[in-house]
Coordinates of C-alpha atoms in Angstrom, one line a residue:
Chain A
X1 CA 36.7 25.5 20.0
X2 CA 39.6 23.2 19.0
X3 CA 42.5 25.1 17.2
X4 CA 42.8 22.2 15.2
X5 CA 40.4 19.8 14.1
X6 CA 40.5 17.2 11.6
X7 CA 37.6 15.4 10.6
X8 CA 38.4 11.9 8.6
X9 CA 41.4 13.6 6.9
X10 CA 42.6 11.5 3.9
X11 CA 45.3 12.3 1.8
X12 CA 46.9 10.4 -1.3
X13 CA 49.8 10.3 -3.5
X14 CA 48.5 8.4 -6.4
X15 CA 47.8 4.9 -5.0
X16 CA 49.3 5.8 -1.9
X17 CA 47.7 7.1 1.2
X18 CA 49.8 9.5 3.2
X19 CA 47.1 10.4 5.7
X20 CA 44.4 7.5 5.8
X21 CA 41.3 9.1 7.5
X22 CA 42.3 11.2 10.6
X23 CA 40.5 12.5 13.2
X24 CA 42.4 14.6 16.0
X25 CA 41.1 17.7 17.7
X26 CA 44.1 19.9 19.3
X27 CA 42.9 22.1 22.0
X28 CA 44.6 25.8 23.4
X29 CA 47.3 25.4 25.4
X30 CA 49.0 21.8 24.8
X31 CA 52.1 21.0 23.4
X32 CA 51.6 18.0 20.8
X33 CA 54.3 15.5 19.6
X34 CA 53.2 13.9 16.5
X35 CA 55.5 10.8 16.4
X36 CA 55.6 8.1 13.6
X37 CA 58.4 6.4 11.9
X38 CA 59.9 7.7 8.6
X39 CA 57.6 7.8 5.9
X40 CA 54.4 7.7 8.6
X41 CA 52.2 10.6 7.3
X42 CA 53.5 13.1 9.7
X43 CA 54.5 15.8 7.2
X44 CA 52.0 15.6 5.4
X45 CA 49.9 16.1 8.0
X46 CA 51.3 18.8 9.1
X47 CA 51.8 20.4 5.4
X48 CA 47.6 20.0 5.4
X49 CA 46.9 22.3 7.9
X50 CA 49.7 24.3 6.8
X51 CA 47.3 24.7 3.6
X52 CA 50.4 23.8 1.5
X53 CA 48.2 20.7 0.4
X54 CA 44.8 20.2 -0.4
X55 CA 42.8 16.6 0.9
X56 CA 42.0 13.9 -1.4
X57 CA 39.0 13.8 0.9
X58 CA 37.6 15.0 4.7
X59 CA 38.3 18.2 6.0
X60 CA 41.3 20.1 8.8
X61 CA 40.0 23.2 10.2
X62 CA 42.0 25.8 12.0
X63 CA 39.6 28.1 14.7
X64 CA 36.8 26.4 12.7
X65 CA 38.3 27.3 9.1
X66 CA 39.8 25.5 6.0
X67 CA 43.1 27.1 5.9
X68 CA 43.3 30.1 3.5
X69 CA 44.9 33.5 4.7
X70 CA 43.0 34.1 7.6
X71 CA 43.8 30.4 9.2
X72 CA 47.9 31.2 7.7
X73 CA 48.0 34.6 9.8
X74 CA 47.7 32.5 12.8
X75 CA 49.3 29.5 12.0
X76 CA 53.5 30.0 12.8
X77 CA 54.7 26.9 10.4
X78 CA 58.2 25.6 10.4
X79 CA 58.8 23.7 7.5
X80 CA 61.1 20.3 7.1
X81 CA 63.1 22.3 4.2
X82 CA 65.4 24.9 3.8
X83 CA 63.0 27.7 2.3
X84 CA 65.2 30.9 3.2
X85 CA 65.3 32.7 -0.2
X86 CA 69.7 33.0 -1.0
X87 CA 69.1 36.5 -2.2
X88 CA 67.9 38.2 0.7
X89 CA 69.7 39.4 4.2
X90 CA 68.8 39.3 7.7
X91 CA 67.1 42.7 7.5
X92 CA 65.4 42.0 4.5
X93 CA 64.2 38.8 5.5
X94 CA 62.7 40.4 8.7
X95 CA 61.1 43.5 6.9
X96 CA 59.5 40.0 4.9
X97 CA 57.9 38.2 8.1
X98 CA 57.7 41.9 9.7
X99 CA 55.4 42.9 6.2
X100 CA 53.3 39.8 6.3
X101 CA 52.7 38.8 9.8
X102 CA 50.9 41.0 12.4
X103 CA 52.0 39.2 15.2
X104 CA 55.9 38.9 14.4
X105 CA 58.6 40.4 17.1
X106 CA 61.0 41.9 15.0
X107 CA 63.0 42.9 18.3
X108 CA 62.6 39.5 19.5
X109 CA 63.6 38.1 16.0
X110 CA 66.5 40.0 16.1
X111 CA 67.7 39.2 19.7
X112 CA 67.4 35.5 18.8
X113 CA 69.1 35.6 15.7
X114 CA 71.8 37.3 17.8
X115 CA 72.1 34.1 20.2
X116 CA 72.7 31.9 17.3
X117 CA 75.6 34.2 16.1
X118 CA 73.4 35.9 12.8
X119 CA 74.6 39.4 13.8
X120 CA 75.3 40.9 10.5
X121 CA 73.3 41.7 7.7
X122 CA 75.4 39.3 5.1
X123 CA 73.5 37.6 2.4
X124 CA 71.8 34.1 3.5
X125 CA 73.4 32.1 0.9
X126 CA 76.7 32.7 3.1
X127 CA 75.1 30.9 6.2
X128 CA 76.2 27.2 7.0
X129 CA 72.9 24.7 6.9
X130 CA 72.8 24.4 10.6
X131 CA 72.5 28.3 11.4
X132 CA 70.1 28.5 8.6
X133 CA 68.4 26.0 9.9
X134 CA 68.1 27.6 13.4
X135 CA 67.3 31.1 11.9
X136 CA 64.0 29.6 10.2
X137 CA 63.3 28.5 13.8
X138 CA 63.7 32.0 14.8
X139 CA 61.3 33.6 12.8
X140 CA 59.0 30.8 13.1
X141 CA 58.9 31.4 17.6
X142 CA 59.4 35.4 17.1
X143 CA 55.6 34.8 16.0
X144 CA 53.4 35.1 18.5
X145 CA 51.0 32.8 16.5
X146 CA 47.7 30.9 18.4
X147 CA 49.1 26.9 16.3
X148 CA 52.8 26.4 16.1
X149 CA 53.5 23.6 13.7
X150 CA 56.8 22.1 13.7
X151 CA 57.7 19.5 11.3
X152 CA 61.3 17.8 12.1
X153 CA 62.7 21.1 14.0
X154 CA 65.9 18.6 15.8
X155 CA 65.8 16.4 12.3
X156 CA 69.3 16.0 11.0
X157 CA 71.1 18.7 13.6
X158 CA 73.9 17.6 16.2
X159 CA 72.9 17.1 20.2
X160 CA 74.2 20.7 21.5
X161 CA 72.1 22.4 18.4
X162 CA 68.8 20.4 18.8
X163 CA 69.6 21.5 22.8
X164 CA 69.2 25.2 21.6
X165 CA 66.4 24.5 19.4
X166 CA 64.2 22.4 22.0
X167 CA 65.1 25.8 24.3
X168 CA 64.1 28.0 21.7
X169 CA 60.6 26.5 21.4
X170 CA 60.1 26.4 25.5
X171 CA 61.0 29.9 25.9
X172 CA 59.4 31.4 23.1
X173 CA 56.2 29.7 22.5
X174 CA 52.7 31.9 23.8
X175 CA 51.4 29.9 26.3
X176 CA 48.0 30.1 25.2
X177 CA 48.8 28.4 22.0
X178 CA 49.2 25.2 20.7
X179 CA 52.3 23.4 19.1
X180 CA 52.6 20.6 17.4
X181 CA 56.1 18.9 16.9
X182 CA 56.6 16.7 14.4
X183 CA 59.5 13.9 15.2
X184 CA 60.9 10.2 15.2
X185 CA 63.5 11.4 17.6
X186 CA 61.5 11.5 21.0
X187 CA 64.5 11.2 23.7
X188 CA 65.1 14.8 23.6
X189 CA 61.4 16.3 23.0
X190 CA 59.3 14.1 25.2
X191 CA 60.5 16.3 28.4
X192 CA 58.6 19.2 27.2
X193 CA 54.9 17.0 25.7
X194 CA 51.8 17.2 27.1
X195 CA 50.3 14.9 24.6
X196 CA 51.2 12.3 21.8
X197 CA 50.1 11.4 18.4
X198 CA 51.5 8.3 17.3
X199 CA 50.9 8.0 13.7
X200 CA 51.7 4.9 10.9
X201 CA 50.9 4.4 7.8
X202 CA 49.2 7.4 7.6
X203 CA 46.4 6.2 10.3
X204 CA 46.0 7.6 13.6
X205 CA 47.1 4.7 16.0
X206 CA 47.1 6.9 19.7
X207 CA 46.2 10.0 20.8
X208 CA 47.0 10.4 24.9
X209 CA 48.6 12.5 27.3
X210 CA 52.3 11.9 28.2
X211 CA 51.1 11.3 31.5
X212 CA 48.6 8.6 30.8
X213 CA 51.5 6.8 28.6
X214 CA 53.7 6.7 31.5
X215 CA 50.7 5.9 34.2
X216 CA 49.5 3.1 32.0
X217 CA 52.7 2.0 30.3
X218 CA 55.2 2.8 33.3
X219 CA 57.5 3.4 30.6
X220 CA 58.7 7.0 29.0
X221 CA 57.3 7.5 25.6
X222 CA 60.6 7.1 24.0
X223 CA 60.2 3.5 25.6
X224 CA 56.4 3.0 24.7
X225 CA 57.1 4.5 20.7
X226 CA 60.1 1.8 20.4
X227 CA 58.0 -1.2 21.2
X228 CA 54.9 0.0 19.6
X229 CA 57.0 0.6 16.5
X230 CA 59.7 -2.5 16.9
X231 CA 60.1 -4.2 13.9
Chain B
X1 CA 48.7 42.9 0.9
X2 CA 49.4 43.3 -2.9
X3 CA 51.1 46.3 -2.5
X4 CA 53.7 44.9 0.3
X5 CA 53.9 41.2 -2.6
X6 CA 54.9 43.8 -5.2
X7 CA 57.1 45.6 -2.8
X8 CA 59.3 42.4 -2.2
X9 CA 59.0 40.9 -5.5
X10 CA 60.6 44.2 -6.9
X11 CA 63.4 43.4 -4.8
X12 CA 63.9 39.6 -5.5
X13 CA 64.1 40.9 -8.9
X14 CA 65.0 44.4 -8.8
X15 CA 69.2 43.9 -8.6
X16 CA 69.1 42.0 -10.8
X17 CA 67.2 43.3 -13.3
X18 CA 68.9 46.8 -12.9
X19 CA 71.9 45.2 -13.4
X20 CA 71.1 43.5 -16.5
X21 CA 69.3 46.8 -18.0
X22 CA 72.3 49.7 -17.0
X23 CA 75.1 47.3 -18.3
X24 CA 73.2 47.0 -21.9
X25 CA 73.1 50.1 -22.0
X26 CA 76.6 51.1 -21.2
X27 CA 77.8 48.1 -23.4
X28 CA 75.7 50.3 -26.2
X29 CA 77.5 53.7 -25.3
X30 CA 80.7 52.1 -24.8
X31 CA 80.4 50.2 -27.9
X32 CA 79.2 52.8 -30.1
X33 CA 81.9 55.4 -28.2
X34 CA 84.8 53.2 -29.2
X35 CA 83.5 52.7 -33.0
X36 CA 84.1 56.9 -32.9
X37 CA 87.9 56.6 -31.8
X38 CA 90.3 57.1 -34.1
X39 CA 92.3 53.9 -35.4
X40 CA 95.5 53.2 -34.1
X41 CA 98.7 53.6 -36.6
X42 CA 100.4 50.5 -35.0
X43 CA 99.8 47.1 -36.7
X44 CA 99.8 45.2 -33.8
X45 CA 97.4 48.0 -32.3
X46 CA 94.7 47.6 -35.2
X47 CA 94.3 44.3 -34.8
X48 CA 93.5 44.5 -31.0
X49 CA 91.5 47.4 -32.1
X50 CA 89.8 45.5 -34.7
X51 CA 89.3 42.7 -32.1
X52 CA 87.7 44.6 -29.2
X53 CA 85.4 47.2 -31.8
X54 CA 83.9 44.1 -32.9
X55 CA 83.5 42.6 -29.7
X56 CA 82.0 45.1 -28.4
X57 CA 79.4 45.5 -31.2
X58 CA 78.4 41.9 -30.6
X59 CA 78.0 42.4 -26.9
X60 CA 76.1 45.2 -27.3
X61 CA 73.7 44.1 -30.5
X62 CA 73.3 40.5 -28.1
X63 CA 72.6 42.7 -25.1
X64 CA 69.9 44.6 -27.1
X65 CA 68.0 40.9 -28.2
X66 CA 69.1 38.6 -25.2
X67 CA 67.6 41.6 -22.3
X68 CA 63.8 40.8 -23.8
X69 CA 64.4 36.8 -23.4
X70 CA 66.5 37.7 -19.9
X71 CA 63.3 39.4 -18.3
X72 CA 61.1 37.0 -20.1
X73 CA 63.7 34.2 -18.0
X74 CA 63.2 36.2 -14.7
X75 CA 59.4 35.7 -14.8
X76 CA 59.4 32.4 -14.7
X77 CA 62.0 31.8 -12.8
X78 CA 60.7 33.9 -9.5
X79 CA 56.9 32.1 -10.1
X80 CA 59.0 28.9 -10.4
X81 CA 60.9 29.6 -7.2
X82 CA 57.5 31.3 -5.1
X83 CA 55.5 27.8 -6.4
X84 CA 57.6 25.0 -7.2
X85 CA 60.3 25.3 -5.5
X86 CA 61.6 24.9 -1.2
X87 CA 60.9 28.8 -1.2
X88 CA 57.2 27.9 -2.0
X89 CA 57.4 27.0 1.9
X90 CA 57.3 30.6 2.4
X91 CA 55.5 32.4 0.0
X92 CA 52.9 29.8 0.1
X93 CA 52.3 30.6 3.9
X94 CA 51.8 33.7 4.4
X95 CA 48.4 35.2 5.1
X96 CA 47.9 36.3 1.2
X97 CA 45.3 34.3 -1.3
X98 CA 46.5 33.3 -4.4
X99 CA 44.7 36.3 -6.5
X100 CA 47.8 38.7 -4.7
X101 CA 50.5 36.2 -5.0
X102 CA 49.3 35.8 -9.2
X103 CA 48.6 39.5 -9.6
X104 CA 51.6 40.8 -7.9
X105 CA 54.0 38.7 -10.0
X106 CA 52.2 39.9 -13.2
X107 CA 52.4 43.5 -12.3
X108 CA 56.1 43.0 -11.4
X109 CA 56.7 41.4 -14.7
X110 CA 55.2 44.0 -16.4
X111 CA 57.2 46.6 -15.1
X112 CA 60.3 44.6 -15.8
X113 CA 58.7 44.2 -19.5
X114 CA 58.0 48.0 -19.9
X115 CA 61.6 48.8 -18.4
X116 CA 63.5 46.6 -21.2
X117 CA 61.2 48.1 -23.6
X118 CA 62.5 51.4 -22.6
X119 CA 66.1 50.1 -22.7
X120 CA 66.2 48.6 -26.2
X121 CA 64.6 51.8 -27.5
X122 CA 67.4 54.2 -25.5
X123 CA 69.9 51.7 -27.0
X124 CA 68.3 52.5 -30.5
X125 CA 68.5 56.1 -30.0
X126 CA 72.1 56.3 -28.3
X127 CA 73.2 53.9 -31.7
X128 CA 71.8 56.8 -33.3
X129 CA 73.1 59.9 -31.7
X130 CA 76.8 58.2 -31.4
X131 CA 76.4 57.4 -35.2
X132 CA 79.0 60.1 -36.3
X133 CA 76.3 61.3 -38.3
X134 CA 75.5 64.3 -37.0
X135 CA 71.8 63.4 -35.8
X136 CA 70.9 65.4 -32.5
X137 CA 68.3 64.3 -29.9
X138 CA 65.9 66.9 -31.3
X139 CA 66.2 65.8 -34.5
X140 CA 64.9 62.5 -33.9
X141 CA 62.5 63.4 -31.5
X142 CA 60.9 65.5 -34.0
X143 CA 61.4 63.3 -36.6
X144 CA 59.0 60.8 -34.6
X145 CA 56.7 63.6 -34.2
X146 CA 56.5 64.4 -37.9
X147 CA 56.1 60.8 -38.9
X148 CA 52.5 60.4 -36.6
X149 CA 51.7 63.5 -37.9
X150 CA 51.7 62.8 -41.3
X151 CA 49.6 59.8 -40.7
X152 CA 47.2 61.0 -38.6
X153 CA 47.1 64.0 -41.3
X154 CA 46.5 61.5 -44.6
X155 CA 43.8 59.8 -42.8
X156 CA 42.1 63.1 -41.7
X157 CA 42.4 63.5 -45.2
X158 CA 40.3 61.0 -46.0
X159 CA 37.8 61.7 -43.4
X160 CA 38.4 59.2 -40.4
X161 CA 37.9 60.7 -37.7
X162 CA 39.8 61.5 -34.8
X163 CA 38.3 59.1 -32.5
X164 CA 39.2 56.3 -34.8
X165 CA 42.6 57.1 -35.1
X166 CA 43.2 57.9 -31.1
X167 CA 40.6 54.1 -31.1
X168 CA 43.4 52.4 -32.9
X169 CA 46.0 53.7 -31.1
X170 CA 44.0 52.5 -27.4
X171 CA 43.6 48.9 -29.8
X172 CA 47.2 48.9 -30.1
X173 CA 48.1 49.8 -26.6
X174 CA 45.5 47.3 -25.6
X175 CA 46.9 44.2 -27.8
X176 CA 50.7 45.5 -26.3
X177 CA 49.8 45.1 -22.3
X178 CA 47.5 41.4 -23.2
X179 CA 50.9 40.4 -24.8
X180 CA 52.8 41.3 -21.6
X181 CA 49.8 39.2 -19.5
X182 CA 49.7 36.4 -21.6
X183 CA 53.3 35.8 -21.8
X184 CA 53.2 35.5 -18.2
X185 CA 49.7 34.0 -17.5
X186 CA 50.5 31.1 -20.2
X187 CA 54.1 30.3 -18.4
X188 CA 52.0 30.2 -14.8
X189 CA 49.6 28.0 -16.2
X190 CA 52.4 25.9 -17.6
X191 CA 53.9 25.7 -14.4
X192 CA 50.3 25.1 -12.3
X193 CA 49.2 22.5 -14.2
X194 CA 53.3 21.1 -14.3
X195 CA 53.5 21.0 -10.8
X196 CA 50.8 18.9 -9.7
X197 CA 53.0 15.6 -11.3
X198 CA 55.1 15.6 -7.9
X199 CA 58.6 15.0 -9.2
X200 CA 58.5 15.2 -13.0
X201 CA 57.5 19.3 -12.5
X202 CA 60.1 20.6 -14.6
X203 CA 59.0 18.5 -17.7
X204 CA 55.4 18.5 -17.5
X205 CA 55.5 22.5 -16.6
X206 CA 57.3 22.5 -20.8
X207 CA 55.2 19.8 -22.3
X208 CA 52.0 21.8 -20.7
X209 CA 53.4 24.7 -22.3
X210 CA 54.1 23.2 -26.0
X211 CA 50.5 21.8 -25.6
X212 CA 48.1 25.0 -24.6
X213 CA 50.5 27.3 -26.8
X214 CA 49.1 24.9 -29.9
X215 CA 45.9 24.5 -28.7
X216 CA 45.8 28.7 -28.4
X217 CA 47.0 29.1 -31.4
X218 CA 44.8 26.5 -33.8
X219 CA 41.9 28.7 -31.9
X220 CA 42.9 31.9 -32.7
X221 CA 44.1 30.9 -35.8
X222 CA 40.2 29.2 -36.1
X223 CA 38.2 32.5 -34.4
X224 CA 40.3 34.7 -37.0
X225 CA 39.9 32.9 -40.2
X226 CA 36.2 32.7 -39.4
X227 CA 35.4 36.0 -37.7
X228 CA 38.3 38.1 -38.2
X229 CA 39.4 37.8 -41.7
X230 CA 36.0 38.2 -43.3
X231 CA 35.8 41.9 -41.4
X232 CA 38.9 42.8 -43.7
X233 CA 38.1 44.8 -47.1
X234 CA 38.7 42.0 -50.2
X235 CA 41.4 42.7 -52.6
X236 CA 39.7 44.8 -55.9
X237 CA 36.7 45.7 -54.2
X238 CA 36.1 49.4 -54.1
X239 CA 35.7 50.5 -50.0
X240 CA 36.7 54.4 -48.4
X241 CA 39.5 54.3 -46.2
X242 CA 37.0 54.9 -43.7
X243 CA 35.1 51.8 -44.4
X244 CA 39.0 50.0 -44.3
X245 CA 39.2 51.6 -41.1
X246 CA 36.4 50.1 -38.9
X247 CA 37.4 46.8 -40.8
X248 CA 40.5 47.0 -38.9
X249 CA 39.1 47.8 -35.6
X250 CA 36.3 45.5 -36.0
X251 CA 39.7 42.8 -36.7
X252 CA 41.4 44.2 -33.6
X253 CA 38.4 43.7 -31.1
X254 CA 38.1 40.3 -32.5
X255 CA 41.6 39.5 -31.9
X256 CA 41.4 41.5 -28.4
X257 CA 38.2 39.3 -27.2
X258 CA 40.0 36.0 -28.0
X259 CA 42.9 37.3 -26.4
X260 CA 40.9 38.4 -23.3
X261 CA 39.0 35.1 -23.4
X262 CA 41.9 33.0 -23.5
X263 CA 43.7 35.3 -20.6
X264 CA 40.6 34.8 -18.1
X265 CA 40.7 30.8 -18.8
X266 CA 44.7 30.8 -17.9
X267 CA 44.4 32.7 -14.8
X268 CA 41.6 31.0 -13.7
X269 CA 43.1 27.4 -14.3
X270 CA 46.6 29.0 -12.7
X271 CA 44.3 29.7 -9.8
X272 CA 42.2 27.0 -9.5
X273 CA 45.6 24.6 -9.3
X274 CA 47.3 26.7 -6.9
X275 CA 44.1 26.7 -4.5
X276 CA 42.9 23.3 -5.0
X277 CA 45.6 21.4 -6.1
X278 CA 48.5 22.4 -5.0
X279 CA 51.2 19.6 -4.5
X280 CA 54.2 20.1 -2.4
X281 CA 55.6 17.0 -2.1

């Protein structure tokens, strides 16, 4: 069974369709870059299986169920935003995610949170952007959650940062799960795809393996996304 | 899972809340202490005397009324921050259904509620005892007692019975906690229904309350003027205290079913939204 399967998926804003009838299934195993241009659908998307919208019409299914809280304890979401709550601390923050998720590694949380210089157990308000940033990334990869969904995790953060990020999603992702990474910047994430979702305008324009992309294309994905997407 | 919701939405709200609720309280005690101290004999001194005393009085009669609205505030402001706002990322993921994430911020609100309820009467009761009149703890206390029994005692006297008084009292208690409930199930609804306009949340969340509190109100106004008030004995006409009596609860248990009525369609519209049209943009 797919971990993720969406079945003419349509979503809209008013007038507007963010996701215009999408059909993917996401198998076990694969890491997914879901790559469109600013303002493709790829969030949204994302936030669908997330549960944190509802479709104006089809269906996403997680392990063959409309998310709800049995699809959310297995889903390990990373959101686009800054969502760390300013009144809480590091402990309090992992007694949160510790409370909540069966499958979080409070040891690994903490060991992680260590490498990107959270040590102490100030308030989270006193973090800079980019070390709150990469703490959210934390607790999302100290899950050890069967669909990883990553929207934007190296969006707006300096080369040596999205570095440690794209290590802290090879070394701590289960291997029997899937991941799905959100982006516009490939260069940097296409090393460690097995497939590609190009999306635009909210439709589904390619689903392949990186491998295919280059076999077909001769060209990286970086290479085949720009002149796909050239305006 | 409700019990680990409440757990942490006690402590996003708990320093807070503590805060607010000890420093009313020793505002009141040091307010009231200070009115006991004997005036100064400077000039200079009596005016900063003057100053302070009353300053203090304000603070602490403020305090008293502005701790109600402040944990009235608080509600809203943590469903706000778990629904509408970037934190909804995170509350809105976790493996718990809607009915917990609703329930739990009610319960915790209700806490809060009873908590300042229990402040602004201590604050009563320390204005009392630090009067300078004389009036001990026990005195008051027993005071209270001798006031419930002298009504339970005049309508014994009249022959309603026990269970109708301890009745009214469950009524009362009753009509209490549905205040506490609505007041937080109409501001969720507000906010439900407000939040599915995408970037105008803030305003539609406060129009949609100005327009369900006047539609709740023209219906219990309606349900009571047809059901309610005809229950009550009429002006003139001869009834027992008795027969007053089960008027009154028969009024009550009208105003308690609208209440309940109107409670069930808020949290199920709250719900509803939250689970099927929820709209994080």
């Amino acid at each position: 069974m797919a971990i993720l399967e969406c079945k003419a998926l349509s979503k809209s804003y008013g007038l507007t369709k963010a996701v215009d009838s999408a059909d993917i299934k996401i198998e076990a195993g694969r890491v997914v870059g879901l790559l469109g241009p600013n303002g493709s659908g790829k969030t949204t998307l994302i936030k669908l299986a997330a549960g944190l919208l509802s479709p104006t019409s089809g269906e996403v299914l997680i392990e063959g169920m409309a998310p709800g809280p049995e699809t959310k304890a297995i889903v390990s979401y990373l959101s686009d935003r800054d969502y760390l709550p300013d009144w809480m601390n590091l402990n309090q923050l992992l007694d949160y995610f510790g409370d909540f998720y069966s499958d979080f590694n409070r040891e690994k949380a903490i060991e992680l949170s260590k490498r990107i210089g959270v040590v102490d157990n100030k308030p989270l308000k006193t973090l800079s952007k980019g070390t709150r940033e990469k703490l959210q990334l934390v607790l999302v990869m100290s899950r050890d959650a069967k669909l990883f969904l990553l929207d934007e995790p190296i969006g707006g953060v300096d080369p040596a940062t999205r570095d440690t990020i794209i290590d802290t999603i090879i070394k701590n992702y289960n291997p029997d799960a899937a991941v799905i990474i959100s982006t516009h910047i490939i260069t940097d994430i296409e090393k460690i795809l097995d497939d590609v979702i190009f999306i635009n305008e909210g439709k589904i324009s390619l689903v392949e393996s990186v491998d295919d992309i280059r076999a077909k294309h001769q060209k990286s994905v970086d290479a085949y996304f720009r002149e796909v997407y050239k305006c | 899972m409700l019990g680990k919701l409440i757990k942490h939405e006690m402590r996003a709200t708990g320093r807070i809340m503590a805060t607010v609720l000890l420093s009313v309280l020793a505002v009141t005690v040091v307010a009231n202490l200070f009115w006991k101290i004997q005036m100064p004999s400077l000039k200079v001194l009596v005016v900063l005397y003057d100053t302070v005393k009353y300053l203090l009085l304000a603070a602490s009669i403020i305090g008293v009324i502005g701790v109600g609205l402040f944990s009235i505030v608080v509600m809203v402001k943590r469903f706000y921050n778990s629904f509408l706002s970037n934190e909804a990322y995170l509350s809105l993921t976790l493996p718990v259904s809607v009915h917990q994430h609703i329930w739990s911020k009610i319960i915790v609100s209700m806490i809060w509620f009873f908590l300042t309820g229990v402040v602004i009467f201590l604050a009563g009761i320390i204005s009392v005892l630090l009067s300078g009149k004389g009036i001990s703890l026990s005195e008051i206390y027993f005071k209270i007692i001798e006031v419930f029994t002298l009504a339970v005692q005049q309508l014994r006297a009249e022959n309603v019975s026990g269970f109708m008084i301890t009745l009214f009292f469950i009524e009362s208690a009753i009509m209490v906690l549905l205040s506490g409930i609505g007041l937080c199930l109409q501001a969720y609804v507000s906010m439900a229904i407000g939040q599915t306009s995408g970037s105008r949340k803030i305003l539609s969340s406060v129009l949609s309350y100005l327009g369900i509190s006047m539609v709740s109100q023209i219906v219990v106004t309606v349900v009571i003027t047809l059901w309610g008030v005809p229950m009550l004995p009429i002006d003139g006409l001869q009834v027992s205290t008795m027969q007053a009596v089960q008027s009154i609860h028969s009024f009550l248990l009208t105003i308690i079913g609208v209440d309940v009525l109107l409670l069930v369609l808020y949290y199920l519209v709250t719900t509803t939204m939250l689970k099927k049209r929820l709209n994080l943009q």
